[in-house]
Amino acid sequence: MVQEMRIAAAVKWYELGEISQAKAAEVSGLTRAEFINALARYQVDFMQYTAQELAEELMNAD
């Protein structure tokens, strides 16, 4: 039960844009892949970028 509460909190914080996907996975005690699966379970989109943030990420990709 405690693990599921941590996952739920991390999902909500991620959905609100309070923490990154990597930090949310860490908080929830999951790998990033497992966290993405948890997002699907909670019906939260895994992509939380604005158009501007996405453009910046793509510019910084090597």
PDB file of C-alpha atoms in Angstrom, residues 10-55:
ATOM      1  CA  ALA A  10       4.667  10.827  -8.058  1.00  0.00           C
ATOM      2  CA  VAL A  11       2.157  10.496 -10.906  1.00  0.00           C
ATOM      3  CA  LYS A  12       0.188  13.485  -9.632  1.00  0.00           C
ATOM      4  CA  TRP A  13       3.280  15.637  -9.112  1.00  0.00           C
ATOM      5  CA  TYR A  14       4.462  14.721 -12.601  1.00  0.00           C
ATOM      6  CA  GLU A  15       1.033  15.486 -14.072  1.00  0.00           C
ATOM      7  CA  LEU A  16       1.101  18.914 -12.415  1.00  0.00           C
ATOM      8  CA  GLY A  17       4.580  19.587 -13.773  1.00  0.00           C
ATOM      9  CA  GLU A  18       6.102  19.766 -10.312  1.00  0.00           C
ATOM     10  CA  ILE A  19       8.760  17.103 -10.964  1.00  0.00           C
ATOM     11  CA  SER A  20      10.450  15.553 -13.981  1.00  0.00           C
ATOM     12  CA  GLN A  21       9.738  12.054 -15.226  1.00  0.00           C
ATOM     13  CA  ALA A  22      13.140  10.893 -13.960  1.00  0.00           C
ATOM     14  CA  LYS A  23      12.522  12.369 -10.499  1.00  0.00           C
ATOM     15  CA  ALA A  24       9.005  10.907 -10.400  1.00  0.00           C
ATOM     16  CA  ALA A  25      10.381   7.463 -11.209  1.00  0.00           C
ATOM     17  CA  GLU A  26      12.949   7.866  -8.435  1.00  0.00           C
ATOM     18  CA  VAL A  27      10.342   9.022  -5.899  1.00  0.00           C
ATOM     19  CA  SER A  28       8.029   6.170  -6.801  1.00  0.00           C
ATOM     20  CA  GLY A  29      10.811   3.588  -6.587  1.00  0.00           C
ATOM     21  CA  LEU A  30      10.295   2.519 -10.203  1.00  0.00           C
ATOM     22  CA  THR A  31      12.410   2.498 -13.330  1.00  0.00           C
ATOM     23  CA  ARG A  32      11.422   5.069 -15.947  1.00  0.00           C
ATOM     24  CA  ALA A  33       9.816   2.336 -18.043  1.00  0.00           C
ATOM     25  CA  GLU A  34       7.810   1.131 -15.051  1.00  0.00           C
ATOM     26  CA  PHE A  35       6.826   4.714 -14.254  1.00  0.00           C
ATOM     27  CA  ILE A  36       5.576   5.246 -17.814  1.00  0.00           C
ATOM     28  CA  ASN A  37       3.458   2.116 -17.395  1.00  0.00           C
ATOM     29  CA  ALA A  38       2.106   3.565 -14.133  1.00  0.00           C
ATOM     30  CA  LEU A  39       1.201   6.771 -15.983  1.00  0.00           C
ATOM     31  CA  ALA A  40      -0.826   4.704 -18.437  1.00  0.00           C
ATOM     32  CA  ARG A  41      -2.543   2.922 -15.549  1.00  0.00           C
ATOM     33  CA  TYR A  42      -3.532   6.308 -14.086  1.00  0.00           C
ATOM     34  CA  GLN A  43      -4.458   7.606 -17.557  1.00  0.00           C
ATOM     35  CA  VAL A  44      -1.867  10.391 -17.459  1.00  0.00           C
ATOM     36  CA  ASP A  45      -0.059  11.317 -20.672  1.00  0.00           C
ATOM     37  CA  PHE A  46       3.650  10.508 -20.478  1.00  0.00           C
ATOM     38  CA  MET A  47       4.484  13.575 -22.574  1.00  0.00           C
ATOM     39  CA  GLN A  48       4.229  16.704 -20.428  1.00  0.00           C
ATOM     40  CA  TYR A  49       6.231  19.095 -22.598  1.00  0.00           C
ATOM     41  CA  THR A  50       4.993  22.368 -24.001  1.00  0.00           C
ATOM     42  CA  ALA A  51       5.846  23.038 -27.638  1.00  0.00           C
ATOM     43  CA  GLN A  52       8.646  25.374 -26.525  1.00  0.00           C
ATOM     44  CA  GLU A  53      10.121  22.841 -24.087  1.00  0.00           C
ATOM     45  CA  LEU A  54      10.006  20.121 -26.735  1.00  0.00           C
ATOM     46  CA  ALA A  55      11.802  22.374 -29.233  1.00  0.00           C
TER      47      ALA A  55
END
